[in-house]
Structure formats: structure tokens, C-alpha cells
C-alpha positions as CSV (number, residue, x, y, z in Angstrom):
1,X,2.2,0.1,-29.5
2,X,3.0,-1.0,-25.5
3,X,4.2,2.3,-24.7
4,X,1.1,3.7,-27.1
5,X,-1.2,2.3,-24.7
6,X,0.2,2.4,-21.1
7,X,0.3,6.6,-22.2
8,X,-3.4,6.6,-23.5
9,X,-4.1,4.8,-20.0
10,X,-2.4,7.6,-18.6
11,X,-3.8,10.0,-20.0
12,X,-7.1,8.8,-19.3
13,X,-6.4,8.9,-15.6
14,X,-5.7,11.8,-15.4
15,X,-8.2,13.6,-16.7
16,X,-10.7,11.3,-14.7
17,X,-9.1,12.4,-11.6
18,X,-8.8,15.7,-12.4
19,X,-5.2,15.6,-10.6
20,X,-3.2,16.7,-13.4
21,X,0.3,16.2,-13.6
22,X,0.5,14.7,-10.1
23,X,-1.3,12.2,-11.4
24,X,1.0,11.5,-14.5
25,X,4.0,10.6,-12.8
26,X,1.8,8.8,-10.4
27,X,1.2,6.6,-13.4
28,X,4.3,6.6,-14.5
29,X,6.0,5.3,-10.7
30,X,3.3,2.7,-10.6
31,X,3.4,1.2,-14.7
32,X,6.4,-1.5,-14.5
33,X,6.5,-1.9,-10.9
34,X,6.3,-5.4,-9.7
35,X,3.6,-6.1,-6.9
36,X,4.4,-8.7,-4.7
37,X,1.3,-10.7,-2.8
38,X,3.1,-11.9,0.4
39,X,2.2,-15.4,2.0
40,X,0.2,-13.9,5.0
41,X,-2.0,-12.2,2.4
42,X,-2.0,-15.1,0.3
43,X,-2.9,-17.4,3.1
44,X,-5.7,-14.9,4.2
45,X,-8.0,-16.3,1.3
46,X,-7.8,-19.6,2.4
47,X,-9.7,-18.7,5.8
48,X,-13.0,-16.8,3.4
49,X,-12.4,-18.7,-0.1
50,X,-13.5,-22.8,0.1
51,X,-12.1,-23.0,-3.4
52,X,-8.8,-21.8,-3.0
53,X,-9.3,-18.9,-5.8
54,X,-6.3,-17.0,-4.3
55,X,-3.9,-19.3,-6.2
56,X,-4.8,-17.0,-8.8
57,X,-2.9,-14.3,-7.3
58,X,1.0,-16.2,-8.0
59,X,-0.5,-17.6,-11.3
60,X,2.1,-16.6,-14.1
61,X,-1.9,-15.3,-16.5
62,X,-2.7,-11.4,-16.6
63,X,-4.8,-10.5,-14.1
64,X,-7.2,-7.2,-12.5
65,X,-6.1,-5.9,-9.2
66,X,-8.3,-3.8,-7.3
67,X,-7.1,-2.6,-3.8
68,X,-9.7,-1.8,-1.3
69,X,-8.9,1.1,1.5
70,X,-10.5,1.4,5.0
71,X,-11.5,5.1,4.2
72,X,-15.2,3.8,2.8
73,X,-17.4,1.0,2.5
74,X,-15.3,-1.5,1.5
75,X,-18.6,-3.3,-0.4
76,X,-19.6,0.3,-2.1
77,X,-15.9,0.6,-3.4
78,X,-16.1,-3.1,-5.0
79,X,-18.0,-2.2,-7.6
80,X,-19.6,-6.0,-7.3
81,X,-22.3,-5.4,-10.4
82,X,-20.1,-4.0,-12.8
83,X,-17.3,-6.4,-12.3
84,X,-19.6,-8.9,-12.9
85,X,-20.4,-7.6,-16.5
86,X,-16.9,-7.2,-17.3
87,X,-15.9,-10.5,-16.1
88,X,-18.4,-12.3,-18.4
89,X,-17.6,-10.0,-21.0
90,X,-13.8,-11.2,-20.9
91,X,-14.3,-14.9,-20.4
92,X,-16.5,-14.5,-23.5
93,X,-14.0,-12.7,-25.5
94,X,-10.6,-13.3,-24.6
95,X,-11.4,-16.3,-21.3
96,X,-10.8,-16.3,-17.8
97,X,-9.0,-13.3,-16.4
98,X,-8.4,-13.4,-12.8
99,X,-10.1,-10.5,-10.5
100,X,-8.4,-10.0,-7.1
101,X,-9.7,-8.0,-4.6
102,X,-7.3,-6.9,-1.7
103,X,-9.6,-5.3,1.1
104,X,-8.2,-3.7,4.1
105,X,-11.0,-3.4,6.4
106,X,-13.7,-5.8,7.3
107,X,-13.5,-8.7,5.0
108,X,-15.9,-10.4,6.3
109,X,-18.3,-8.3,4.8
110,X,-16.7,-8.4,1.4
111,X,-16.5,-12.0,0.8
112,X,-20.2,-12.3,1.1
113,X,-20.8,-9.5,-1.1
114,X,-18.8,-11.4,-3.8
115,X,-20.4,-15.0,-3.2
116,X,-24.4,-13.5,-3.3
117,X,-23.1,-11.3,-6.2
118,X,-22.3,-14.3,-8.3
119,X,-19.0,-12.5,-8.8
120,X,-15.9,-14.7,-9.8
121,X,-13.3,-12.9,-8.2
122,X,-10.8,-13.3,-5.2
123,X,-11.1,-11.4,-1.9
124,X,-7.5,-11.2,-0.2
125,X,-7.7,-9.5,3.8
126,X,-5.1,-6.8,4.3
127,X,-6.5,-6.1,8.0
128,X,-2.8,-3.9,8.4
129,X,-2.5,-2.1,5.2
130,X,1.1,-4.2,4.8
131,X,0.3,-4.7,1.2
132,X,-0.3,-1.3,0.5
133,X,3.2,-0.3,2.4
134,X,5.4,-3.5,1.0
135,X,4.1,-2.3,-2.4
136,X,4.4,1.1,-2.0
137,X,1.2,1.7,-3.5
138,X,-0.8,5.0,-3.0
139,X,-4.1,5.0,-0.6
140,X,-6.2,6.6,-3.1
141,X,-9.3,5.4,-5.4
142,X,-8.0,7.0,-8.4
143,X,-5.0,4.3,-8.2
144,X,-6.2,1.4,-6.7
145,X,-7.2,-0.6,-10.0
146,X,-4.6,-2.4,-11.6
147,X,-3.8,-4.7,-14.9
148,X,-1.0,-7.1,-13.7
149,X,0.9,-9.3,-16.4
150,X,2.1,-12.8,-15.9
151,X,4.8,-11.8,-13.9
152,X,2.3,-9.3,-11.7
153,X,3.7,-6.0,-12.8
154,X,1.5,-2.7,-13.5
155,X,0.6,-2.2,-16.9
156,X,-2.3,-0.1,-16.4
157,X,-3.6,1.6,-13.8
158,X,-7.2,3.1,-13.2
159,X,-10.6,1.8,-13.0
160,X,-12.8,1.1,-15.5
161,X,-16.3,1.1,-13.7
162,X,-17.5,3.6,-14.8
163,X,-15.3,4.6,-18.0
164,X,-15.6,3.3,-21.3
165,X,-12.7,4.3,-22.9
166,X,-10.8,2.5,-19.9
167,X,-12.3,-0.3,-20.5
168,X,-11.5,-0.7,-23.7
169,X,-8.0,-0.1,-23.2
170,X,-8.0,-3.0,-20.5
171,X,-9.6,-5.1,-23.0
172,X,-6.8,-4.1,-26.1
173,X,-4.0,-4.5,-23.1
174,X,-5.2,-8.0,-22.4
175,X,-5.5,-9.0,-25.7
176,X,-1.9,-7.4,-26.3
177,X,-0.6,-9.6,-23.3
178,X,-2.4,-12.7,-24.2
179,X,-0.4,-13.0,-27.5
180,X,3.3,-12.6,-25.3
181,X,1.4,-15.0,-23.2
182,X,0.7,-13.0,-20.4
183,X,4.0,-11.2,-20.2
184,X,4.0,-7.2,-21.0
């Protein structure tokens, strides 16, 4: 059923990209790998975030990763709205789910953006891009959304803003990792 899902998630990527079968084996380097939040990063959200939300990051639960690149707005590219939606829509259905945001450019402006848009997320400043070289993750839209599991490693990969079937695959996935508590 695991290996049913990661290759409907996929599939779905691929045809939102329209990148073909670069963008399978993309999916397939990324599913599995483990991404690692290092302790500068981690101690970046305690100069924006009061409440210390970035403990989320190193918390053994599933959790979204989305990974924000200096080449637009970093704001625009947060989707703030639509997380919103989805992240009432989980903590009704299957509880809290951790977002994390990891924005390379201009955090400043993104922490704001999540505090007036009443977003429940965590913003975490990659002002060097390290993150995006220690995890050895591609600097492209497409494949900057993650599903971590307990132990922070890709199960999906794609955003959902914007796609219905996605999101409904991140919803089965968590619901798939909830009962192995939180590990894929």
C-alpha cells in the first residue's frame, strides 16, 4: 500500500510539472532520504518565533516541509491562505501536524506574513542556502514540498496548493503514518 502511494505521488508530480521522467527519478532520489535540520537553522527560529515552534522541527510526529528559494517572493511562494485551510482541516481530522517553512531569503518578511495570517506553522532562516546543499535538495518549486515521517525522511514530495488529488494523498499518507506512529 506504502509503495502504492509514494508512486501515485509520483506520478502526480510529474504530470504537474510537466518534467517527465526527470522528474520521476527526482522523486525517486528524494522519497526515503533523511533530511537533517542543523542547529544553526534550528536556532534561527528562536530569534523570529517567541514560542519556540521550531522544536517541532526534531519532534519524532510526521510533519509538512516546505522550502522557500530566493528566486521569488518568498511571501508569494508560501502559499500563507491555503496552508491555513489545510492546517485546520488536519487538526480537525487527523490533529496537529507540524508545518515548517525553511525560507532562504528575507525572513523577516516571512515571519510576519505567518503571524497576521493566523498561520500555525514554523518559519526556519536559511540566509546561505546550507540546508538546501547539506540536504542535497533541488532549488526548484516543483520539489520543495515535503511529507516528513517521525524520523524526518521524504515520503512525499510535491505541493498540494493548488492540487486536489495531492492533497488527498498527503491526507491518506498521514493517516497511513499516524497508525506506525509517525514512522513510514
Amino acid at each position: 500500500m506504502k509503495r502504492v502511494v509514494l508512486w501515485i505521488g509520483a506520478m502526480l508530480v510529474c504530470a504537474g510539472c510537466g518534467s517527465g521522467r526527470q522528474g520521476d527519478g527526482m522523486v525517486q532520489r528524494l522519497v526515503g532520504q533523511k533530511i537533517v535540520f542543523s542547529d544553526s537553522l534550528l536556532a534561527s527560529a528562536g530569534l523570529w518565533m517567541s514560542d519556540s515552534l521550531w522544536s517541532q522541527a526534531v519532534a519524532a510526529v510526521p510533519k509538512i516541509l516546505v522550502c522557500v528559494t530566493a528566486q521569488e517572493c518568498n511571501v508569494c511562494q508560501m502559499h500563507i491562505p491555503q496552508w491555513n485551510i489545510y492546517m485546520r482541516e488536519l487538526k480537525r481530522w487527523q490533529g496537529e501536524i507540524p508545518l515548517i517553512f525553511v525560507v532562504a531569503e528575507r525572513p523577516e518578511q516571512a515571519i510576519p506574513a505567518v503571524r497576521n495570517g493566523h498561520c500555525p506553522a514554523t518559519v526556519l532562516a536559511d540566509p546561505g542556502s546550507g540546508f538546501w546543499e547539506a540536504n542535497n535538495l533541488p532549488v526548484h518549486p516543483v520539489f520543495n514540498t515535503f511529507l516528513l515521517d517521525g524520523d524526518n525522511r521524504i515520503v512525499l514530495v510535491g505541493s498540494p496548493i493548488g492540487n486536489a488529488a495531492m492533497w488527498k494523498l498527503y491526507r491518506s499518507a498521514i493517516d497511513s503514518l499516524r497508525a506506525d506512529n509517525g514512522r513510514g
